Short mmCIF file of C-alpha atoms and ligand atoms in Angstrom, two decimals:
data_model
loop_
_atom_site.label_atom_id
_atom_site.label_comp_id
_atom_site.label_asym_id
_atom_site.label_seq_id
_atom_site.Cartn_x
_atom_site.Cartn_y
_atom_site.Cartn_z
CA UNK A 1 0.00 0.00 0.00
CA UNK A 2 1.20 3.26 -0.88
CA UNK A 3 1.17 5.62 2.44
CA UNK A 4 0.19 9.06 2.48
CA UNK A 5 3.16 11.61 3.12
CA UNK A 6 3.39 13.23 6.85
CA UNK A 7 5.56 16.60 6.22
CA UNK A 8 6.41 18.86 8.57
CA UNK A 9 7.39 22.13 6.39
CA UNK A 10 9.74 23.99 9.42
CA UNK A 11 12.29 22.48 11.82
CA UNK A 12 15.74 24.85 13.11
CA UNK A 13 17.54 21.54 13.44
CA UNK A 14 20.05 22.56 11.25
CA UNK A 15 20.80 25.56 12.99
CA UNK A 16 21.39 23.58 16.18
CA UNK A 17 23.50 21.19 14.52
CA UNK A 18 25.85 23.92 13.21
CA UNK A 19 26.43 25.35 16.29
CA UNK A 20 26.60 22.31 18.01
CA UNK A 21 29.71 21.50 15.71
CA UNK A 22 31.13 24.86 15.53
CA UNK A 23 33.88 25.37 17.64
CA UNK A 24 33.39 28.48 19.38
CA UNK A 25 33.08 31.72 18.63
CA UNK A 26 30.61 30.39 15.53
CA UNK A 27 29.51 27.54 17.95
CA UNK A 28 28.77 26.52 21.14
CA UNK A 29 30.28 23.25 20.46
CA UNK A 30 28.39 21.76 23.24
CA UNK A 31 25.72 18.82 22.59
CA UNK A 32 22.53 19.35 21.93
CA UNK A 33 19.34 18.39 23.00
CA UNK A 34 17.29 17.92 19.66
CA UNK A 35 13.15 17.55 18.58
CA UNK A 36 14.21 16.48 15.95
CA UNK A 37 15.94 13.57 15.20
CA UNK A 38 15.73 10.37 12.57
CA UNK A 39 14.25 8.43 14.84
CA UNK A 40 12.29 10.85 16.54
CA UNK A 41 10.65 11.10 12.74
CA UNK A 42 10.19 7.57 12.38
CA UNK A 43 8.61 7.12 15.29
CA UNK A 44 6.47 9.68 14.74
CA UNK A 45 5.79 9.07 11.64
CA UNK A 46 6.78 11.80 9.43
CA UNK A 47 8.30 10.91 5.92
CA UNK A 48 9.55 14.41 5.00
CA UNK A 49 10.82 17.54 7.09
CA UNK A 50 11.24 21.02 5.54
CA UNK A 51 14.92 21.82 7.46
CA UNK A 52 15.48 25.45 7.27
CA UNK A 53 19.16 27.18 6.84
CA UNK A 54 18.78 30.55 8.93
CA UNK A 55 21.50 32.82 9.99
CA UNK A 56 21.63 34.11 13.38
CA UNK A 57 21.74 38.25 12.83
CA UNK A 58 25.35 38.64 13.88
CA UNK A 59 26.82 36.21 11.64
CA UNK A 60 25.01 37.59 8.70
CA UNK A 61 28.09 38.75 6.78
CA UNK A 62 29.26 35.03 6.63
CA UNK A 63 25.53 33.80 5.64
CA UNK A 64 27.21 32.13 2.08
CA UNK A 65 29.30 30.76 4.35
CA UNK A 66 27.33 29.55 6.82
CA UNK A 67 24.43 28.19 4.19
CA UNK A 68 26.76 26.19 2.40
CA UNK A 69 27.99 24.58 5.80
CA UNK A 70 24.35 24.11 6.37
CA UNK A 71 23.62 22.05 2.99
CA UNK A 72 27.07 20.23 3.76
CA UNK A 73 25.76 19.18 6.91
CA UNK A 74 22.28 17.99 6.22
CA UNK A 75 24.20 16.07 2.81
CA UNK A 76 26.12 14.59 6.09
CA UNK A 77 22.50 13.18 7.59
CA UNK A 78 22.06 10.89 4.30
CA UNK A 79 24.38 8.37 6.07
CA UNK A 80 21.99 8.02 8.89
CA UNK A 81 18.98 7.55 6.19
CA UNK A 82 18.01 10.95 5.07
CA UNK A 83 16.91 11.45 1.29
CA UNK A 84 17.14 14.63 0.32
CA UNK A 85 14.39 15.83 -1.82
CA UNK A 86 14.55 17.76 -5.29
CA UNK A 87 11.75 16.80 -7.62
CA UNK A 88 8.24 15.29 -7.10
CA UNK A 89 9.95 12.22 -8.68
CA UNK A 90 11.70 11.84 -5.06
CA UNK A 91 9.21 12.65 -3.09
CA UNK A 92 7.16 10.00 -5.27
CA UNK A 93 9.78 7.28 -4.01
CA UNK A 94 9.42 8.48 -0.67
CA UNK A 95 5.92 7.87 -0.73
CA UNK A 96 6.75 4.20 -1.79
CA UNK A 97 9.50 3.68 0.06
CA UNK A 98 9.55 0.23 1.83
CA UNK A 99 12.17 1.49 4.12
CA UNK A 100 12.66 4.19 7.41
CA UNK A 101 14.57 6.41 5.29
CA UNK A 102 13.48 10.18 5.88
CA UNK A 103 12.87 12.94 3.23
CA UNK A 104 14.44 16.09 3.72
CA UNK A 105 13.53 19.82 1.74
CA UNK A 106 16.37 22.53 2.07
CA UNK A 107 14.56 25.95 2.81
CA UNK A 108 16.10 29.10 3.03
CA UNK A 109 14.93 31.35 6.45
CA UNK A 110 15.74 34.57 5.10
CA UNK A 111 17.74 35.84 2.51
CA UNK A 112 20.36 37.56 3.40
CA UNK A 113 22.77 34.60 1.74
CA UNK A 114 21.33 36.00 -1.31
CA UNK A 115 22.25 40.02 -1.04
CA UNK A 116 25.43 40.32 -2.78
CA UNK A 117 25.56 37.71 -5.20
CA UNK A 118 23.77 36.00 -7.93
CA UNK A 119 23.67 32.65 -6.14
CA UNK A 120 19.88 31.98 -6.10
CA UNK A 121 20.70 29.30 -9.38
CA UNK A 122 23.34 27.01 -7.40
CA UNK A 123 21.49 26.92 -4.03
CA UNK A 124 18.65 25.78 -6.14
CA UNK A 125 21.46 22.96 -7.82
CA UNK A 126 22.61 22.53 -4.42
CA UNK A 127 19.05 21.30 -3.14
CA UNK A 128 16.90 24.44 -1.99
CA UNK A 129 13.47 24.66 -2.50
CA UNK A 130 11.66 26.64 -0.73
CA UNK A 131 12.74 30.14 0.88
CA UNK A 132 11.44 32.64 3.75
CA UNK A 133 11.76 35.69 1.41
CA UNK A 134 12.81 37.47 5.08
CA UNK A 135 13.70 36.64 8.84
CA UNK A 136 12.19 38.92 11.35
CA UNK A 137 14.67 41.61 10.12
CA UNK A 138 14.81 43.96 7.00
CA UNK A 139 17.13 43.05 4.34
CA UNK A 140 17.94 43.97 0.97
CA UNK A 141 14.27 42.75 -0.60
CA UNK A 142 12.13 42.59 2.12
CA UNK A 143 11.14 43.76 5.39
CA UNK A 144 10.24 41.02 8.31
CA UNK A 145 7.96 41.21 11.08
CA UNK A 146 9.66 42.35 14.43
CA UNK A 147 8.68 41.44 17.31
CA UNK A 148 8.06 42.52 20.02
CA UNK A 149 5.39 44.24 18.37
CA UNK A 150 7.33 47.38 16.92
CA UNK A 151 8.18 48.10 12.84
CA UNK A 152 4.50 46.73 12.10
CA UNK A 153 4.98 49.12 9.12
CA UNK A 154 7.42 49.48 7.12
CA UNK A 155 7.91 49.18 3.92
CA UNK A 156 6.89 45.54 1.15
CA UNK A 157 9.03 44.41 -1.65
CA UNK A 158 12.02 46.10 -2.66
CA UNK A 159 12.99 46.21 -6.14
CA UNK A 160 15.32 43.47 -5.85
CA UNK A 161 12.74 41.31 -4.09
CA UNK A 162 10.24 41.54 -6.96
CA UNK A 163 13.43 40.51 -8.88
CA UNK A 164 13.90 37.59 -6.55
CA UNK A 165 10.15 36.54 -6.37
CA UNK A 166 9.67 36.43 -9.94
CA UNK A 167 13.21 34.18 -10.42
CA UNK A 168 12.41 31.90 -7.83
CA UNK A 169 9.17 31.51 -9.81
CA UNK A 170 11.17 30.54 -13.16
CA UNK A 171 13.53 28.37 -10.87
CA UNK A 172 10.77 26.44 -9.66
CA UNK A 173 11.36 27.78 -5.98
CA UNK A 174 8.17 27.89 -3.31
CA UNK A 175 7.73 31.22 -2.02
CA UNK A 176 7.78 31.28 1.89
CA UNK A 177 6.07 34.20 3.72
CA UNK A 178 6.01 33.69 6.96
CA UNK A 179 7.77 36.76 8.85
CA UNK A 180 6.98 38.57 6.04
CA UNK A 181 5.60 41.78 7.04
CA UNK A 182 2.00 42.28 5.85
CA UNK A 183 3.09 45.05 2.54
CA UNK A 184 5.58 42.25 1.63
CA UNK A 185 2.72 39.91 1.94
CA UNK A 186 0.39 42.24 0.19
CA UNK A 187 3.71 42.77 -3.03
CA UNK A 188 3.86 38.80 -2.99
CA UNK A 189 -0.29 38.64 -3.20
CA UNK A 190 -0.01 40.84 -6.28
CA UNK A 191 2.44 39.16 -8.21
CA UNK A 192 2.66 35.74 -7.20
CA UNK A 193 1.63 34.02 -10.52
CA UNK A 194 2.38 30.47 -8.64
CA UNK A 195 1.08 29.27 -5.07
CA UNK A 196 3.44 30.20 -2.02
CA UNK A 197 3.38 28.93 1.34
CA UNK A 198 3.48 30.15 4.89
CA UNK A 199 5.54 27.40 6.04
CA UNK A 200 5.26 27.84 10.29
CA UNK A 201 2.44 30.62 10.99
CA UNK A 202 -0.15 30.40 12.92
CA UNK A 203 -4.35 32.28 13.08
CA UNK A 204 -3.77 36.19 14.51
CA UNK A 205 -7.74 35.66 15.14
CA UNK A 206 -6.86 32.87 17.80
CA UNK A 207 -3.55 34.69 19.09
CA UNK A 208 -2.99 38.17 18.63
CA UNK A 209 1.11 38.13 17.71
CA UNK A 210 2.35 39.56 14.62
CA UNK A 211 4.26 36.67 13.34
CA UNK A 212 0.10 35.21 12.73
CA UNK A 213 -1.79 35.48 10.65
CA UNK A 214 -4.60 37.84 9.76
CA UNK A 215 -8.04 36.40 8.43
CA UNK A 216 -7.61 38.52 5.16
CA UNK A 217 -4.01 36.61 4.59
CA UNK A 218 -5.00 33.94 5.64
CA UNK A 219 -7.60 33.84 2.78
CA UNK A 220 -4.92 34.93 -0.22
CA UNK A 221 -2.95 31.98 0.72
CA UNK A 222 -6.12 29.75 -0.39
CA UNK A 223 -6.96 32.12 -3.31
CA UNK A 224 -3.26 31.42 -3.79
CA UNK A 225 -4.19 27.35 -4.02
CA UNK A 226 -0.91 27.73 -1.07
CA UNK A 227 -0.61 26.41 2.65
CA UNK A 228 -0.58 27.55 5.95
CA UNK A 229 2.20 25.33 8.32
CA UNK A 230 0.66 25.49 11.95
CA UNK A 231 3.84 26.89 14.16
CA UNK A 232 4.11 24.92 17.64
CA UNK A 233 6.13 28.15 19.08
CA UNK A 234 3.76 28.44 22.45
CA UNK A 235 3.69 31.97 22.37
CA UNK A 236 2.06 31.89 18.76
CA UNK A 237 -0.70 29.72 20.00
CA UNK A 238 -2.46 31.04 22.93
CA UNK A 239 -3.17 34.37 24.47
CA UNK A 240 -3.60 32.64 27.44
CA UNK A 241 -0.07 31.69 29.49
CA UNK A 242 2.08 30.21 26.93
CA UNK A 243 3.40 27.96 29.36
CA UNK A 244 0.17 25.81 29.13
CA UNK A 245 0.00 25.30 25.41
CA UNK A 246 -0.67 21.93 24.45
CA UNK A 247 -1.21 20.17 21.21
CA UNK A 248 -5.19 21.29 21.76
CA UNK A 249 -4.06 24.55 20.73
CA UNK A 250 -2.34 23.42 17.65
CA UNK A 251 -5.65 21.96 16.80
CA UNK A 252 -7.75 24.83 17.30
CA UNK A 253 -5.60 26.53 15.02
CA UNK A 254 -6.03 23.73 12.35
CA UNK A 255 -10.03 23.94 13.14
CA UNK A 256 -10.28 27.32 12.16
CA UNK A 257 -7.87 27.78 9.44
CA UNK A 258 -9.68 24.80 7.96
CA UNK A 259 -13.26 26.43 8.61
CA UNK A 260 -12.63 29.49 7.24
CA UNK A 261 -10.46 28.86 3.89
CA UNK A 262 -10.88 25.18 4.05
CA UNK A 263 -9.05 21.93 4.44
CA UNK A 264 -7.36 21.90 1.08
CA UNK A 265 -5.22 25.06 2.74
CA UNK A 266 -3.54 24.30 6.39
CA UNK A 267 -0.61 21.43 7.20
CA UNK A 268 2.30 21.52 9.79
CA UNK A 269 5.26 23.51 10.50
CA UNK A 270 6.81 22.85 13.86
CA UNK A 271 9.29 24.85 13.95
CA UNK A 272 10.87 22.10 16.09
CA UNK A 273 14.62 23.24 17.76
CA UNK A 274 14.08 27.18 16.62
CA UNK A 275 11.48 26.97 19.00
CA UNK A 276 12.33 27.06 23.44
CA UNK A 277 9.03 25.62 24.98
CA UNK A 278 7.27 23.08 23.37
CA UNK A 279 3.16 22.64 23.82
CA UNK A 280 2.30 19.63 25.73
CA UNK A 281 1.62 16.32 23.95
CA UNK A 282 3.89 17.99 20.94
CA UNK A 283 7.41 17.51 22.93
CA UNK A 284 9.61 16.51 19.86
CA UNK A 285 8.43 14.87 16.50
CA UNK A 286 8.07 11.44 18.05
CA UNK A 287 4.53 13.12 19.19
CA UNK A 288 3.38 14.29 15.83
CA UNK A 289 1.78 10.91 15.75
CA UNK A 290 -0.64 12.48 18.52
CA UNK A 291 -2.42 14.74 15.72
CA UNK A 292 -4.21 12.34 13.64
CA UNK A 293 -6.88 11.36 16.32
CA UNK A 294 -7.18 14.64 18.05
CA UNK A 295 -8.70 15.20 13.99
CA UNK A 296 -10.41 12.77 13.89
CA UNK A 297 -12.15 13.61 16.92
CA UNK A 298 -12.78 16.99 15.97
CA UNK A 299 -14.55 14.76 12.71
CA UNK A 300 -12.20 15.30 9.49
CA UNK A 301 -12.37 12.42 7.86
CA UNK A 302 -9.31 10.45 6.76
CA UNK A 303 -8.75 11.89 3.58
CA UNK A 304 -9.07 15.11 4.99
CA UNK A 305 -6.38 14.11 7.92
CA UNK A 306 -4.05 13.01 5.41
CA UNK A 307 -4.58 16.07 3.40
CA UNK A 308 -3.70 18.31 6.56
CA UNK A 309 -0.70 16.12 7.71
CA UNK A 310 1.04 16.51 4.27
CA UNK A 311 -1.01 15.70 1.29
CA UNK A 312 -1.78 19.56 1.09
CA UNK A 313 2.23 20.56 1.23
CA UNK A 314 2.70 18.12 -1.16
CA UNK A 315 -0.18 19.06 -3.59
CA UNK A 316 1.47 22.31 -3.36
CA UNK A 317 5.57 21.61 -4.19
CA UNK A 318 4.63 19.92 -7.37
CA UNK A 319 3.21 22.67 -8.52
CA UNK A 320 5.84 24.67 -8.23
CA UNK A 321 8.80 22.97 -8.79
CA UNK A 322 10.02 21.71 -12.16
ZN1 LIG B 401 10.97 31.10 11.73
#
């Protein structure tokens, strides 16, 4: 039987891992505890994780640098059964793989690798596929979301990130806008001529932060035919003390997302190790197994569970990529 694909679309493993190996001062070089690991995904039965390449603001000079070391090191995880994943063609043979092996998807968070140079073409040979057109700071084509809540205005796509939009569109590269602020989102609305993604953001309506998600966006993503990646960060899923966030949460935010654009438009994006405090029942990917039946409870049916737990991230990558 061929399985339907689990895939969480955000995880800041990566970034652990590089600082974990980094001898100071790039890295801590002290171990780690991780959410995610392979068998972590296995047991919780996730086939393919977006891993995201970020650099921390004051390495940003070195972010070539540091992105390459990033790809070198997830290329390092195919030993320990990690496939990474360019094409629907491998994502295919994921889906009908016999064995525990683990897709990975390279994503860009931010783009500040991509300010002085005319790399976007060999990140995309090297692997990438999807990129967060901005971090939480401003860079050269884009303005992120701060937060606390300050900057809320600013200004949306610079000339050189209507450049970059419309060449990751010919590349075949997903457009990523979470902590995009909301004129970028608005730029990306108006010229996005392919869907794009909000890979780990969560329903402002349900939890008034500015890294969510307002009603309005929420509903260009699914005029968009793109997805919404429900964020476990605590903080972006209750108003209520973060500290008691549980996986109920992340449901309610699947509920309503689903209710007001529709099913076809929501799936998961941890944001596993970028994130401090996990929600309860949602302690590290072995637990992503937990969602299914809180679903079905809440009476999706199966093909709608499937849809939410990756078919709908799926649907949308092969429409994009070439
Ligand atoms: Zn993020």
């Amino acid at each position: 039987m061929i399985k339907d694909l689990v895939i969480d679309c955000h995880a800041d493993t990566l970034m652990r891992k590089y600082f974990e190996n980094m001898i100071p001062p790039l890295g801590s070089g002290k171990k780690l505890k991780f959410h995610v690991t392979k068998d972590f995904l296995n047991r919780g039965g996730v086939n393919i994780q977006v891993f995201a390449i970020f650099i921390p603001p004051k390495f940003e000079k070195l972010g070539v640098e540091i992105t390459l070391e990033m790809i070198s090191l997830a290329r390092g995880m195919e030993k320990e059964g990690f496939i990474l994943i360019k094409s629907q063609t491998d994502m295919k043979r994921i889906k009908e793989n016999k064995k525990d092996n683990v897709g990975m998807i390279l994503s860009l968070e931010g783009t500040v690798a991509l300010e002085r140079n005319q790399l976007l073409p060999i990140f995309h040979e090297l692997g990438v596929r999807n990129i967060g057109l901005s971090w939480s700071r401003k860079n050269l084509f884009c303005e992120g979301v701060m937060f606390p809540e300050r900057n809320i205005e600013g200004e949306g796509l610079s000339i050189h990130g209507k450049e970059l939009v419309e060449q990751m569109e010919t590349l075949g590269l997903m457009v990523d806008v979470s902590h995009l602020n909301e004129k970028g989102f608005s730029d990306v609305v108006k010229m996005a001529t392919k869907p794009f993604i909000a890979s780990h953001s969560n329903a402002y309506q349900l939890c008034q932060v500015i890294r969510n998600l307002k009603d309005d966006q929420l509903m260009q993503i699914a005029s968009a035919d793109g997805v919404v990646g429900i964020n476990f960060c605590t903080a972006f899923l209750t108003n209520k003390n973060a500290k008691h966030a549980s996986i109920n949460d992340v449901i309610q935010h699947i509920v309503y997302i689903a209710e007001l654009i529709g099913v076809e438009y929501v799936g998961l994006g941890s944001d596993f190790d970028g994130i401090v405090i996990t929600p309860k029942g949602l302690e590290n990917a072995s637990k992503m197994k937990n969602i299914p039946p809180l679903l079905e409870k809440e009476g999706f049916s199966r093909q709608d569970i499937a849809k939410i737990m990756g078919g709908n991230f799926q649907r949308v990558f092969n429409k994009v990529w070439k």
